[in-house]
Short mmCIF file of C-alpha atoms in Angstrom, two decimals:
data_model
loop_
_atom_site.label_atom_id
_atom_site.label_comp_id
_atom_site.label_asym_id
_atom_site.label_seq_id
_atom_site.Cartn_x
_atom_site.Cartn_y
_atom_site.Cartn_z
CA UNK A 25 -47.53 -81.30 -41.33
CA UNK A 26 -48.45 -84.76 -39.81
CA UNK A 27 -49.43 -83.25 -36.14
CA UNK A 28 -47.25 -84.45 -33.44
CA UNK A 29 -47.89 -85.19 -29.76
CA UNK A 30 -48.18 -82.57 -27.38
CA UNK A 31 -44.99 -84.07 -25.10
CA UNK A 32 -43.16 -83.68 -28.52
CA UNK A 33 -43.40 -80.13 -27.95
CA UNK A 34 -40.03 -78.05 -27.75
CA UNK A 35 -42.53 -74.65 -26.52
CA UNK A 36 -45.67 -76.60 -25.53
CA UNK A 37 -46.88 -73.19 -23.96
CA UNK A 38 -45.87 -70.64 -27.15
CA UNK A 39 -47.79 -68.04 -27.88
CA UNK A 40 -48.02 -66.26 -31.86
CA UNK A 41 -48.63 -62.89 -32.06
CA UNK A 42 -49.54 -61.45 -36.96
CA UNK A 43 -48.41 -57.87 -35.32
CA UNK A 44 -50.10 -55.01 -37.40
CA UNK A 45 -50.68 -51.28 -37.29
CA UNK A 46 -53.61 -50.62 -35.50
CA UNK A 47 -54.86 -54.50 -33.63
CA UNK A 48 -52.44 -57.70 -33.54
CA UNK A 49 -54.09 -61.28 -33.89
CA UNK A 50 -52.72 -63.52 -31.27
CA UNK A 51 -52.70 -67.27 -30.76
CA UNK A 52 -51.94 -69.46 -27.73
CA UNK A 53 -52.74 -73.72 -27.12
CA UNK A 54 -55.85 -74.60 -27.69
CA UNK A 55 -55.10 -76.20 -24.96
CA UNK A 56 -55.34 -72.79 -22.23
CA UNK A 57 -58.33 -71.49 -23.12
CA UNK A 58 -61.60 -72.28 -25.11
CA UNK A 59 -61.54 -69.28 -26.73
CA UNK A 60 -57.53 -69.48 -28.14
CA UNK A 61 -57.66 -66.52 -30.86
CA UNK A 62 -58.25 -62.92 -29.77
CA UNK A 63 -57.40 -59.91 -31.15
CA UNK A 64 -55.80 -56.66 -29.24
CA UNK A 65 -55.99 -53.01 -30.20
CA UNK A 66 -52.41 -51.09 -31.14
CA UNK A 67 -52.82 -48.95 -27.97
CA UNK A 68 -50.39 -49.25 -24.54
CA UNK A 69 -53.56 -50.50 -22.46
CA UNK A 70 -54.11 -52.92 -25.09
CA UNK A 71 -51.14 -53.66 -25.12
CA UNK A 72 -50.55 -54.21 -21.39
CA UNK A 73 -53.64 -56.33 -21.34
CA UNK A 74 -52.43 -58.75 -24.53
CA UNK A 75 -49.60 -59.77 -21.80
CA UNK A 76 -51.72 -60.15 -18.76
CA UNK A 77 -54.33 -62.34 -20.90
CA UNK A 78 -50.84 -64.32 -21.74
CA UNK A 79 -49.94 -64.58 -18.40
CA UNK A 80 -53.51 -65.85 -17.25
CA UNK A 81 -52.76 -68.57 -20.07
CA UNK A 82 -49.58 -69.86 -18.76
CA UNK A 83 -47.75 -68.71 -21.82
CA UNK A 84 -43.82 -68.18 -21.17
CA UNK A 85 -42.69 -68.17 -24.87
CA UNK A 86 -44.43 -65.82 -27.93
CA UNK A 87 -42.97 -65.46 -31.17
CA UNK A 88 -44.15 -62.24 -32.66
CA UNK A 89 -43.95 -61.71 -37.23
CA UNK A 90 -44.52 -57.95 -38.43
CA UNK A 91 -43.40 -55.63 -40.45
CA UNK A 92 -41.38 -52.44 -40.36
CA UNK A 93 -40.96 -50.81 -36.53
CA UNK A 94 -44.11 -52.32 -34.98
CA UNK A 95 -43.02 -55.18 -33.83
CA UNK A 96 -41.20 -52.98 -31.41
CA UNK A 97 -43.49 -51.81 -28.25
CA UNK A 98 -45.08 -55.25 -28.37
CA UNK A 99 -41.29 -56.68 -27.65
CA UNK A 100 -40.76 -54.21 -24.80
CA UNK A 101 -43.67 -54.86 -22.90
CA UNK A 102 -44.00 -58.42 -23.23
CA UNK A 103 -40.10 -58.69 -22.05
CA UNK A 104 -40.92 -56.34 -19.22
CA UNK A 105 -43.33 -58.82 -18.66
CA UNK A 106 -40.76 -61.38 -18.30
CA UNK A 107 -41.94 -63.22 -21.08
CA UNK A 108 -39.23 -64.81 -23.45
CA UNK A 109 -40.11 -63.03 -26.93
CA UNK A 110 -38.92 -63.96 -30.68
CA UNK A 111 -39.32 -61.82 -33.88
CA UNK A 112 -39.57 -64.37 -36.10
CA UNK A 113 -38.82 -63.99 -40.26
CA UNK A 114 -42.24 -63.84 -42.16
CA UNK A 115 -40.49 -65.59 -44.89
CA UNK A 116 -39.62 -68.81 -42.27
CA UNK A 117 -43.14 -70.08 -42.24
CA UNK A 118 -43.71 -70.10 -46.19
CA UNK A 119 -41.23 -72.86 -46.08
CA UNK A 120 -42.87 -75.27 -43.82
CA UNK A 121 -45.34 -77.54 -45.26
CA UNK A 122 -48.72 -78.92 -44.09
CA UNK A 123 -50.76 -74.78 -43.56
CA UNK A 124 -54.70 -75.09 -43.93
CA UNK A 125 -56.38 -72.71 -45.56
CA UNK A 126 -58.21 -71.81 -43.25
CA UNK A 127 -56.06 -71.24 -40.14
CA UNK A 128 -55.02 -67.49 -39.22
CA UNK A 129 -50.97 -66.18 -39.30
CA UNK A 130 -51.08 -66.32 -35.74
CA UNK A 131 -52.04 -69.75 -35.49
CA UNK A 132 -49.07 -71.10 -37.83
CA UNK A 133 -47.06 -69.13 -36.16
CA UNK A 134 -47.75 -70.31 -32.58
CA UNK A 135 -47.62 -74.12 -34.06
CA UNK A 136 -44.44 -73.29 -35.15
CA UNK A 137 -43.02 -71.62 -32.30
CA UNK A 138 -44.18 -74.82 -30.16
CA UNK A 139 -43.07 -77.00 -32.50
CA UNK A 140 -39.12 -75.47 -32.38
CA UNK A 141 -39.40 -74.95 -36.16
CA UNK A 142 -38.66 -70.84 -35.81
CA UNK A 143 -35.37 -69.40 -35.92
CA UNK A 144 -35.35 -66.35 -33.30
CA UNK A 145 -33.86 -62.58 -35.22
CA UNK A 146 -30.42 -61.50 -33.33
CA UNK A 147 -31.12 -58.49 -31.27
CA UNK A 148 -28.41 -57.06 -29.08
CA UNK A 149 -29.41 -56.29 -25.18
CA UNK A 150 -30.64 -52.79 -24.09
CA UNK A 151 -27.64 -50.86 -23.46
CA UNK A 152 -26.65 -51.75 -27.00
CA UNK A 153 -30.23 -50.40 -28.79
CA UNK A 154 -29.87 -47.38 -26.89
CA UNK A 155 -26.02 -46.95 -28.58
CA UNK A 156 -27.61 -48.05 -31.91
CA UNK A 157 -30.73 -45.82 -31.29
CA UNK A 158 -28.40 -42.36 -31.44
CA UNK A 159 -25.63 -43.44 -33.58
CA UNK A 160 -28.40 -44.48 -36.04
CA UNK A 161 -30.00 -40.92 -36.03
CA UNK A 162 -26.29 -39.53 -36.19
CA UNK A 163 -26.16 -41.14 -39.30
CA UNK A 164 -29.66 -39.96 -40.40
CA UNK A 165 -28.78 -36.45 -39.59
CA UNK A 166 -25.07 -36.65 -41.55
CA UNK A 167 -26.90 -38.30 -44.71
CA UNK A 168 -29.19 -35.50 -44.55
CA UNK A 169 -26.91 -32.84 -43.66
CA UNK A 170 -24.78 -33.64 -46.94
CA UNK A 171 -28.08 -33.27 -49.19
CA UNK A 172 -28.23 -29.94 -48.22
CA UNK A 173 -24.64 -29.36 -48.80
CA UNK A 174 -25.55 -30.22 -52.27
CA UNK A 175 -28.09 -28.10 -52.95
CA UNK A 176 -25.40 -25.26 -51.21
CA UNK A 177 -23.70 -26.31 -54.49
CA UNK A 178 -26.53 -26.04 -57.02
CA UNK A 179 -27.14 -22.31 -55.87
CA UNK A 180 -23.33 -21.32 -56.46
CA UNK A 181 -23.10 -23.49 -59.50
CA UNK A 182 -26.54 -20.85 -60.88
CA UNK A 183 -24.76 -17.88 -60.30
CA UNK A 184 -21.90 -19.40 -61.89
CA UNK A 185 -19.46 -19.33 -59.05
CA UNK A 186 -17.16 -22.12 -59.37
CA UNK A 187 -15.92 -22.66 -55.91
CA UNK A 188 -15.56 -26.44 -56.45
CA UNK A 189 -13.17 -25.59 -58.47
CA UNK A 190 -10.89 -23.80 -56.58
CA UNK A 191 -11.29 -25.61 -53.29
CA UNK A 192 -11.60 -29.56 -52.64
CA UNK A 193 -14.00 -29.13 -49.34
CA UNK A 194 -17.13 -25.83 -50.33
CA UNK A 195 -18.07 -26.77 -46.85
CA UNK A 196 -14.09 -26.68 -45.54
CA UNK A 197 -13.15 -23.40 -43.48
CA UNK A 198 -12.12 -21.52 -46.63
CA UNK A 199 -15.66 -21.69 -48.28
CA UNK A 200 -17.86 -21.32 -45.35
CA UNK A 201 -15.85 -18.24 -44.79
CA UNK A 202 -16.58 -17.49 -48.22
CA UNK A 203 -20.93 -18.98 -48.46
CA UNK A 204 -21.31 -17.06 -45.18
CA UNK A 205 -19.76 -13.33 -46.07
CA UNK A 206 -22.04 -13.93 -49.30
CA UNK A 207 -25.15 -14.68 -47.55
CA UNK A 208 -24.36 -11.80 -45.45
CA UNK A 209 -24.64 -9.58 -48.45
CA UNK A 210 -21.54 -9.48 -49.77
CA UNK A 211 -21.09 -9.94 -53.41
CA UNK A 212 -17.28 -7.71 -54.43
CA UNK A 213 -15.26 -10.86 -55.48
CA UNK A 214 -12.39 -9.32 -53.96
CA UNK A 215 -13.24 -9.19 -51.01
CA UNK A 216 -14.73 -12.99 -50.72
CA UNK A 217 -11.58 -13.78 -51.76
CA UNK A 218 -9.61 -12.14 -48.91
CA UNK A 219 -10.96 -15.62 -46.64
CA UNK A 220 -8.51 -17.65 -48.81
CA UNK A 221 -7.04 -19.80 -45.74
CA UNK A 222 -3.21 -19.81 -46.88
CA UNK A 223 -2.59 -23.43 -47.53
CA UNK A 224 -5.25 -23.78 -50.17
CA UNK A 225 -3.30 -24.59 -52.69
CA UNK A 226 -5.32 -22.16 -55.77
CA UNK A 227 -3.70 -18.03 -55.85
CA UNK A 228 -6.11 -15.26 -55.10
CA UNK A 229 -6.31 -14.58 -58.14
CA UNK A 230 -7.84 -17.63 -58.82
CA UNK A 231 -10.23 -18.00 -56.49
CA UNK A 232 -11.30 -14.06 -57.09
CA UNK A 233 -12.19 -15.10 -61.37
CA UNK A 234 -14.46 -18.71 -59.42
CA UNK A 235 -16.30 -15.86 -57.63
CA UNK A 236 -17.10 -13.62 -60.09
CA UNK A 237 -20.90 -14.22 -61.15
CA UNK A 238 -24.18 -13.08 -61.18
CA UNK A 239 -25.90 -12.83 -58.15
CA UNK A 240 -29.54 -13.22 -59.06
CA UNK A 241 -32.19 -13.15 -56.23
CA UNK A 242 -34.07 -16.18 -56.33
CA UNK A 243 -30.42 -18.10 -56.06
CA UNK A 244 -29.34 -16.58 -52.91
CA UNK A 245 -32.73 -16.95 -51.09
CA UNK A 246 -31.88 -20.65 -51.70
CA UNK A 247 -28.48 -20.40 -50.65
CA UNK A 248 -29.05 -18.95 -47.47
CA UNK A 249 -32.24 -21.20 -46.39
CA UNK A 250 -29.62 -24.24 -47.20
CA UNK A 251 -27.22 -22.72 -44.86
CA UNK A 252 -29.83 -22.48 -42.78
CA UNK A 253 -30.93 -26.32 -43.12
CA UNK A 254 -27.22 -26.81 -43.32
CA UNK A 255 -26.63 -25.34 -39.40
CA UNK A 256 -29.75 -26.04 -37.79
CA UNK A 257 -28.37 -30.20 -38.73
CA UNK A 258 -25.23 -29.43 -37.47
CA UNK A 259 -26.54 -28.25 -33.90
CA UNK A 260 -28.48 -31.58 -33.76
CA UNK A 261 -25.45 -33.56 -34.81
CA UNK A 262 -23.34 -32.07 -31.51
CA UNK A 263 -26.50 -32.56 -29.78
CA UNK A 264 -26.32 -36.48 -30.82
CA UNK A 265 -22.70 -36.57 -30.22
CA UNK A 266 -22.97 -34.86 -26.93
CA UNK A 267 -25.69 -37.69 -25.97
CA UNK A 268 -23.22 -41.00 -27.94
CA UNK A 269 -19.96 -39.36 -25.53
CA UNK A 270 -22.33 -39.83 -22.45
CA UNK A 271 -23.33 -42.95 -23.06
CA UNK A 272 -20.39 -44.82 -24.44
CA UNK A 273 -18.70 -43.10 -20.85
CA UNK A 274 -21.05 -45.65 -18.93
CA UNK A 275 -20.42 -48.55 -20.94
CA UNK A 276 -16.45 -48.40 -21.18
CA UNK A 277 -14.91 -50.47 -18.70
CA UNK A 278 -11.47 -50.51 -18.74
CA UNK A 279 -8.90 -48.04 -20.15
CA UNK A 280 -7.39 -48.40 -23.31
CA UNK A 281 -3.56 -47.49 -24.61
CA UNK A 282 -4.17 -46.76 -27.69
CA UNK A 283 -0.84 -44.92 -28.16
CA UNK A 284 0.00 -42.78 -31.43
CA UNK A 285 -1.34 -44.21 -33.80
CA UNK A 286 -1.68 -42.02 -36.90
CA UNK A 287 -4.99 -42.64 -38.65
CA UNK A 288 -6.63 -41.64 -42.55
CA UNK A 289 -8.19 -38.67 -42.15
CA UNK A 290 -12.30 -37.80 -42.55
CA UNK A 291 -14.21 -35.74 -43.73
CA UNK A 292 -16.61 -35.75 -40.70
CA UNK A 293 -15.56 -34.95 -37.03
CA UNK A 294 -16.92 -36.08 -34.00
CA UNK A 295 -16.99 -33.43 -30.40
CA UNK A 296 -15.42 -36.09 -28.61
CA UNK A 297 -12.41 -38.47 -29.44
CA UNK A 298 -14.73 -41.89 -30.61
CA UNK A 299 -11.46 -44.30 -31.10
CA UNK A 300 -10.68 -43.39 -27.68
CA UNK A 301 -13.94 -44.26 -26.69
CA UNK A 302 -15.53 -47.30 -28.90
CA UNK A 303 -11.43 -49.18 -27.56
CA UNK A 304 -12.92 -48.88 -24.06
CA UNK A 305 -16.10 -50.35 -24.50
CA UNK A 306 -14.64 -53.20 -26.44
CA UNK A 307 -12.04 -53.78 -24.77
CA UNK A 308 -9.48 -53.84 -28.03
CA UNK A 309 -8.87 -51.28 -30.61
CA UNK A 310 -10.86 -52.02 -33.33
CA UNK A 311 -9.04 -49.24 -35.75
CA UNK A 312 -5.78 -51.17 -35.79
CA UNK A 313 -7.38 -53.15 -38.69
CA UNK A 314 -6.48 -51.47 -42.42
CA UNK A 315 -9.88 -50.29 -43.46
CA UNK A 316 -11.41 -49.42 -40.24
CA UNK A 317 -11.51 -46.33 -38.89
CA UNK A 318 -13.23 -44.32 -36.10
CA UNK A 319 -17.04 -43.57 -38.26
CA UNK A 320 -16.80 -47.62 -39.13
CA UNK A 321 -15.93 -48.98 -35.65
CA UNK A 322 -19.05 -46.69 -34.72
CA UNK A 323 -21.18 -48.32 -36.73
CA UNK A 324 -20.22 -51.98 -36.30
CA UNK A 325 -20.03 -51.38 -32.40
CA UNK A 326 -23.26 -49.65 -31.81
CA UNK A 327 -25.06 -53.20 -34.46
CA UNK A 328 -23.59 -55.83 -32.48
CA UNK A 329 -22.30 -54.54 -29.73
CA UNK A 330 -18.81 -55.84 -27.92
CA UNK A 331 -20.49 -58.74 -26.51
CA UNK A 332 -20.44 -61.63 -29.77
CA UNK A 333 -21.59 -64.82 -27.14
CA UNK A 334 -25.08 -64.78 -28.68
CA UNK A 335 -23.04 -66.33 -31.84
CA UNK A 336 -21.73 -69.84 -31.66
CA UNK A 337 -18.42 -69.33 -34.25
CA UNK A 338 -17.25 -66.65 -36.57
CA UNK A 339 -19.03 -68.67 -38.87
CA UNK A 340 -22.72 -68.39 -37.40
CA UNK A 341 -21.49 -64.40 -37.25
CA UNK A 342 -20.23 -64.09 -40.91
CA UNK A 343 -23.86 -65.79 -42.25
CA UNK A 344 -25.81 -63.64 -39.89
CA UNK A 345 -23.94 -60.79 -41.45
CA UNK A 346 -24.57 -62.21 -44.72
CA UNK A 347 -20.86 -61.84 -45.76
CA UNK A 348 -20.65 -66.33 -46.08
CA UNK A 349 -21.68 -67.96 -49.73
CA UNK A 350 -24.47 -69.24 -50.21
CA UNK A 351 -24.75 -73.67 -49.77
CA UNK A 352 -27.72 -73.91 -52.82
CA UNK A 353 -26.63 -77.96 -53.87
CA UNK A 354 -28.23 -80.63 -55.55
CA UNK A 355 -27.61 -83.63 -56.69
CA UNK A 356 -23.78 -82.70 -55.13
CA UNK A 357 -24.39 -79.69 -57.78
CA UNK A 358 -23.37 -75.69 -56.41
CA UNK A 359 -26.43 -74.14 -58.02
CA UNK A 360 -25.79 -70.96 -56.88
CA UNK A 361 -23.12 -69.61 -54.06
CA UNK A 362 -24.06 -66.03 -54.49
CA UNK A 363 -23.75 -64.27 -50.59
CA UNK A 364 -27.41 -62.93 -49.49
CA UNK A 365 -29.24 -59.82 -49.57
CA UNK A 366 -28.87 -58.33 -47.05
CA UNK A 367 -29.45 -53.65 -45.22
CA UNK A 368 -27.42 -54.95 -42.06
CA UNK A 369 -25.66 -51.61 -41.42
CA UNK A 370 -22.54 -53.85 -40.01
CA UNK A 371 -22.42 -55.56 -43.22
CA UNK A 372 -22.26 -51.95 -45.19
CA UNK A 373 -19.46 -50.78 -43.35
CA UNK A 374 -17.36 -53.34 -43.69
CA UNK A 375 -18.53 -53.41 -47.56
CA UNK A 376 -17.29 -49.73 -47.39
CA UNK A 377 -14.29 -50.56 -45.52
CA UNK A 378 -13.34 -53.09 -47.73
CA UNK A 379 -13.59 -50.85 -50.72
CA UNK A 380 -11.27 -48.26 -49.05
CA UNK A 381 -8.23 -51.01 -48.98
CA UNK A 382 -7.76 -50.90 -52.43
CA UNK A 383 -4.79 -49.12 -52.58
CA UNK A 384 -3.86 -50.12 -49.68
CA UNK A 385 -0.13 -50.89 -48.76
CA UNK A 386 -0.82 -53.17 -46.29
CA UNK A 387 -1.03 -57.21 -46.38
CA UNK A 388 -4.93 -56.96 -46.85
CA UNK A 389 -4.31 -54.56 -49.17
CA UNK A 390 -2.73 -56.58 -51.19
CA UNK A 391 -4.91 -59.91 -50.41
CA UNK A 392 -7.73 -57.87 -52.04
CA UNK A 393 -5.70 -56.80 -55.50
CA UNK A 394 -4.86 -60.74 -55.65
CA UNK A 395 -8.38 -61.31 -55.92
CA UNK A 396 -9.20 -58.75 -57.90
CA UNK A 397 -7.30 -60.20 -60.95
CA UNK A 398 -9.44 -63.75 -60.82
CA UNK A 399 -13.08 -62.59 -60.01
CA UNK A 400 -14.82 -58.99 -60.59
CA UNK A 401 -14.29 -56.45 -57.90
CA UNK A 402 -18.23 -56.86 -55.86
CA UNK A 403 -17.26 -60.43 -55.35
CA UNK A 404 -13.64 -59.39 -53.93
CA UNK A 405 -15.17 -56.54 -52.32
CA UNK A 406 -17.46 -59.56 -50.07
CA UNK A 407 -14.66 -61.40 -49.85
CA UNK A 408 -12.41 -58.77 -48.40
CA UNK A 409 -14.95 -57.36 -45.60
CA UNK A 410 -15.35 -61.70 -44.78
CA UNK A 411 -11.91 -61.96 -44.22
CA UNK A 412 -12.87 -58.06 -42.11
CA UNK A 413 -15.61 -59.31 -39.77
CA UNK A 414 -13.18 -62.33 -38.34
CA UNK A 415 -11.54 -60.64 -37.49
CA UNK A 416 -13.51 -58.17 -35.23
CA UNK A 417 -14.95 -61.63 -34.38
CA UNK A 418 -11.71 -62.40 -33.18
CA UNK A 419 -11.03 -59.21 -31.49
CA UNK A 420 -13.98 -59.41 -29.75
CA UNK A 421 -14.32 -62.88 -28.61
CA UNK A 422 -10.95 -63.51 -27.99
CA UNK A 423 -8.84 -59.81 -26.78
CA UNK A 424 -6.54 -60.23 -29.52
CA UNK A 425 -5.13 -57.70 -31.02
CA UNK A 426 -4.43 -56.56 -34.90
CA UNK A 427 -1.26 -56.85 -36.40
CA UNK A 428 -0.82 -55.62 -40.10
CA UNK A 429 2.09 -58.16 -41.08
CA UNK A 430 2.74 -55.78 -44.82
CA UNK A 431 2.43 -55.62 -47.78
CA UNK A 432 6.08 -57.65 -48.69
CA UNK A 433 5.50 -59.99 -45.92
CA UNK A 434 1.74 -61.13 -47.62
CA UNK A 435 3.62 -61.24 -51.24
CA UNK A 436 6.49 -63.38 -50.34
CA UNK A 437 4.18 -65.73 -47.86
CA UNK A 438 2.07 -65.98 -51.63
CA UNK A 439 4.82 -66.52 -53.30
CA UNK A 440 6.34 -69.47 -51.38
CA UNK A 441 2.70 -71.16 -51.67
CA UNK A 442 3.08 -70.69 -54.82
CA UNK A 443 6.58 -72.66 -55.67
CA UNK A 444 5.27 -75.63 -53.10
CA UNK A 445 2.73 -75.88 -55.51
CA UNK A 446 4.26 -76.13 -58.18
CA UNK A 447 6.84 -78.69 -56.28
CA UNK A 448 3.77 -80.91 -55.62
CA UNK A 449 2.48 -80.60 -59.61
CA UNK A 450 6.09 -81.41 -60.86
CA UNK A 451 6.72 -84.35 -58.89
CA UNK A 452 3.17 -85.32 -59.57
CA UNK A 453 4.40 -85.18 -62.95
CA UNK A 454 7.72 -87.04 -62.21
CA UNK A 455 9.52 -83.67 -62.95
CA UNK A 456 11.95 -81.46 -60.51
CA UNK A 457 11.77 -78.09 -60.06
CA UNK A 458 15.33 -76.40 -59.51
CA UNK A 459 15.05 -73.01 -58.68
CA UNK A 460 17.66 -70.35 -60.95
CA UNK A 461 20.14 -68.05 -59.39
CA UNK A 462 20.39 -64.69 -60.80
CA UNK A 463 23.72 -62.83 -61.07
CA UNK A 464 23.53 -59.61 -59.03
#
């Protein structure tokens, strides 16, 4: 890469840090000090010394390259000291030509940062990061709790207790009452069947038959341990939701009237009104969008927050989510148009929401099914998730409310478009289209 003059540099006082697990290599401009490359440890006093040295060298912008979460302590310390910190993707560096073999990573990072050839990863505001950490912990606990439910079911099957054949939810009211009675020492199938709730479709006789099994000691021991772990995680989940409620209660700037809008049921029940709290925080009710329940909205807002001003427009937002088609074009020919791989949690929530629309009577559901007729379901799912992302963006940035036009309105709209296209095609070929009136 041809060397540029110092006055052409975008960030002449930039620094580059190659973050590691036990030490960090730091490089500043060679004009700032006689020793522009140093190694610092990973302890807190080392990070403070690193910040002091950068400030002494006149650094005002820092680029970090890291894997895992090693960058977070460095980022937070430098940000608290008033430095402009960018977390950059290491893949950006390898596409820039001109790197010499004797240049360390931190020096090359500093050089690219000074020339303005790097882009910063998006990191939400501090208050959103706090909510995000608690929401992610809640998600981890839910996943862990689900794994213990599977272990409970496995222990029941090993004892030939076929609860899954008579109950839709083993950990529902009836299921938990029966399992806790078994762990407490009850073995009589008829006595256990008395815990059957009146709304259970299976009869008492069917439940009794399902609870007739073998009571092997080792399986009972495993069942008791799994139930104890389930309860232990449930207590931590309650603590997470209490913390979330306290955090989100402080962030809510307005009181949104949600009205009485029925939402789809969910097995994951929070201890507080997630939908109301999320609406107060965002200023709009995102659950009005078909497919987005309270849990999905919690996941999306905890990842991105309600302020999307960092994104120039909706295209930038959808691109960051990894929901835009690729633009690999050469010689005017599209070589690849697939979306990039991404572990973005907001993207995952939107794709799950899109999947739930496959049987919906809404306009979005009709749009999903129309796409499935001309492409495979994964691509249709991504396209619908992209549409949902655009709706989320416009609601958060413009304060617009979502109004579902319904499946019939959407299908009639598509019909009129098809008729108009047919007429244009017929006119181009020298024909005329005349509708046929069907006698009723």
